[in-house]
Amino acid sequence: MTYRVHNHSRAPRERISKINTDVAYSSQTGKGYLACMTSNSVWKIEFGLIRNIQKKYALVAEALTFRDGLTTTHNLGLQSVILDSDFINLVRCCTKEINKGEIEHIIRDIRSLKNSFISCGFTWTGREGSKAAHIVADILHLVKLSLGIGLSILH
């Protein structure tokens, strides 16, 4: 299993849904939000999800967004997905047999979910080049402003 690296965001091929994720949280309190969205080949948003989290580590929070995105797309009946992220270490954990103790149980879930799709891949796109990551980050920024709390968008 491999992953691809892109300098800019691409729309997925026809009949493949692309999942983009992001996390914003306070490292002092561990409180924050995760968001993910799925778009189709013409950038039409198929679904969006945002939820509270209580995690102290960025890797754990990002892993939860991967699992939530895959779980939701699986429950929606989507068969072919690409999970695109700006968190390269997590993409590597999902595509290779790299064990990270604090997220190993989440990675096992992600790998199991991956096998429930006809096609499922992982790509890394730098934040600067990811149009969808900017949309997800903007959603989290609006949540942050509406709640008046100090959250950091993870890069």
Coordinates of C-alpha atoms in Angstrom, one line a residue:
M1 CA 0.0 0.0 0.0
T2 CA 1.4 3.4 -1.0
Y3 CA 0.4 7.0 -0.7
R4 CA 0.8 9.8 -3.1
V5 CA 2.2 13.3 -2.5
H6 CA 0.6 16.3 -4.2
N7 CA 1.7 19.9 -4.3
H8 CA -1.9 21.1 -5.0
S9 CA -5.4 19.7 -4.4
R10 CA -7.0 17.7 -7.2
A11 CA -10.7 16.8 -7.6
P12 CA -11.1 13.0 -7.4
R13 CA -11.8 10.9 -10.5
E14 CA -15.4 10.3 -11.4
R15 CA -17.2 7.9 -9.0
I16 CA -14.5 8.4 -6.3
S17 CA -15.2 10.5 -3.3
K18 CA -12.5 12.5 -1.6
I19 CA -12.4 12.9 2.1
N20 CA -10.6 16.0 3.6
T21 CA -10.1 16.4 7.3
D22 CA -8.7 18.9 9.8
V23 CA -8.5 19.5 13.6
A24 CA -8.5 22.5 15.8
Y25 CA -7.9 22.3 19.5
S26 CA -6.3 23.9 22.5
S27 CA -3.1 22.0 23.5
Q28 CA -3.6 23.3 27.1
T29 CA -7.0 21.9 27.6
G30 CA -7.2 19.3 25.0
K31 CA -10.7 20.5 24.0
G32 CA -11.4 21.2 20.3
Y33 CA -13.2 20.1 17.2
L34 CA -12.6 17.9 14.3
A35 CA -14.1 18.3 10.9
C36 CA -14.2 16.3 7.7
M37 CA -16.0 16.7 4.4
T38 CA -16.4 14.5 1.3
S39 CA -16.5 15.9 -2.2
N40 CA -17.1 14.4 -5.6
S41 CA -15.3 14.8 -8.9
V42 CA -16.8 18.3 -9.5
W43 CA -16.0 19.5 -5.9
K44 CA -19.6 19.2 -4.8
I45 CA -19.7 18.5 -1.1
E46 CA -21.4 15.2 -0.4
F47 CA -21.3 15.4 3.4
G48 CA -19.7 17.4 6.2
L49 CA -19.1 16.4 9.8
I50 CA -17.9 18.4 12.8
R51 CA -17.7 17.2 16.4
N52 CA -16.2 17.9 19.8
I53 CA -13.0 16.2 20.8
Q54 CA -11.1 16.0 24.1
K55 CA -7.6 14.9 23.2
K56 CA -4.2 16.2 24.2
Y57 CA -2.2 15.0 21.2
A58 CA -2.4 16.2 17.6
L59 CA -1.7 12.7 16.2
V60 CA -4.7 11.2 18.2
A61 CA -7.0 14.0 17.1
E62 CA -6.0 13.7 13.4
A63 CA -6.4 9.9 13.6
L64 CA -9.9 10.3 14.9
T65 CA -10.8 12.5 11.9
F66 CA -9.6 9.8 9.5
R67 CA -11.7 7.1 11.3
D68 CA -14.7 9.4 11.4
G69 CA -14.4 10.2 7.7
L70 CA -14.1 6.6 6.7
T71 CA -16.9 5.5 9.0
T72 CA -19.3 8.1 7.7
T73 CA -18.5 7.5 4.0
H74 CA -18.9 3.7 4.6
N75 CA -22.3 4.3 6.3
L76 CA -23.4 6.4 3.4
G77 CA -22.7 3.5 1.0
L78 CA -19.8 5.1 -0.9
Q79 CA -17.6 2.5 -2.4
S80 CA -14.5 4.3 -3.6
V81 CA -12.7 7.0 -1.5
I82 CA -9.5 8.8 -1.3
L83 CA -8.6 10.3 2.1
D84 CA -6.5 13.4 1.6
S85 CA -4.7 15.0 4.5
D86 CA -2.0 17.5 5.3
F87 CA -0.8 15.4 8.2
I88 CA 1.9 13.2 6.5
N89 CA 2.9 11.2 9.5
L90 CA -0.7 9.8 9.9
V91 CA -0.9 9.1 6.1
R92 CA 2.3 7.1 6.5
C93 CA 0.9 5.2 9.6
C94 CA -2.2 4.2 7.6
T95 CA -0.3 3.1 4.5
K96 CA 2.6 1.3 6.0
E97 CA 3.1 -1.0 8.9
I98 CA 4.2 1.8 11.2
N99 CA 3.1 1.4 14.8
K100 CA 2.4 4.4 17.0
G101 CA 1.4 3.1 20.4
E102 CA -1.0 5.9 21.3
I103 CA -3.0 5.5 18.1
E104 CA -2.5 1.9 17.3
H105 CA -6.1 1.0 18.1
I106 CA -7.4 3.8 15.8
I107 CA -5.0 2.8 13.0
R108 CA -6.4 -0.8 13.3
D109 CA -9.9 0.6 12.9
I110 CA -8.8 2.7 9.9
R111 CA -7.2 -0.3 8.2
S112 CA -10.2 -2.5 8.8
L113 CA -12.5 0.2 7.4
K114 CA -10.2 0.6 4.4
N115 CA -10.9 -3.1 3.6
S116 CA -14.7 -2.4 3.5
F117 CA -14.4 -0.3 0.4
I118 CA -13.9 -1.4 -3.2
S119 CA -11.2 1.2 -3.5
C120 CA -9.6 3.3 -0.7
G121 CA -6.4 5.3 -0.8
F122 CA -4.6 7.9 1.2
T123 CA -2.9 11.0 -0.2
W124 CA -0.9 13.8 1.3
T125 CA -1.3 17.4 0.0
G126 CA 0.5 20.2 1.7
R127 CA -1.8 22.7 3.4
E128 CA -0.8 25.5 1.0
G129 CA -2.0 23.5 -2.0
S130 CA -5.2 22.0 -0.6
K131 CA -8.3 23.9 -1.5
A132 CA -10.5 21.5 0.5
A133 CA -8.3 21.7 3.5
H134 CA -8.7 25.4 3.5
I135 CA -12.5 25.0 3.4
V136 CA -12.4 22.6 6.4
A137 CA -10.0 24.9 8.3
D138 CA -12.4 27.8 7.6
I139 CA -15.3 25.8 9.0
L140 CA -13.3 25.2 12.2
H141 CA -12.3 28.9 12.3
L142 CA -16.0 29.9 12.3
V143 CA -16.7 27.4 15.1
K144 CA -13.8 28.9 17.1
L145 CA -15.1 32.4 16.6
S146 CA -18.7 31.6 17.4
L147 CA -17.7 29.9 20.7
G148 CA -15.1 32.5 21.5
I149 CA -12.4 30.0 22.5
G150 CA -8.8 29.8 21.7
L151 CA -8.2 26.9 19.3
S152 CA -5.3 26.2 17.0
I153 CA -5.7 24.8 13.6
L154 CA -3.2 22.0 13.2
H155 CA -0.7 22.1 10.3

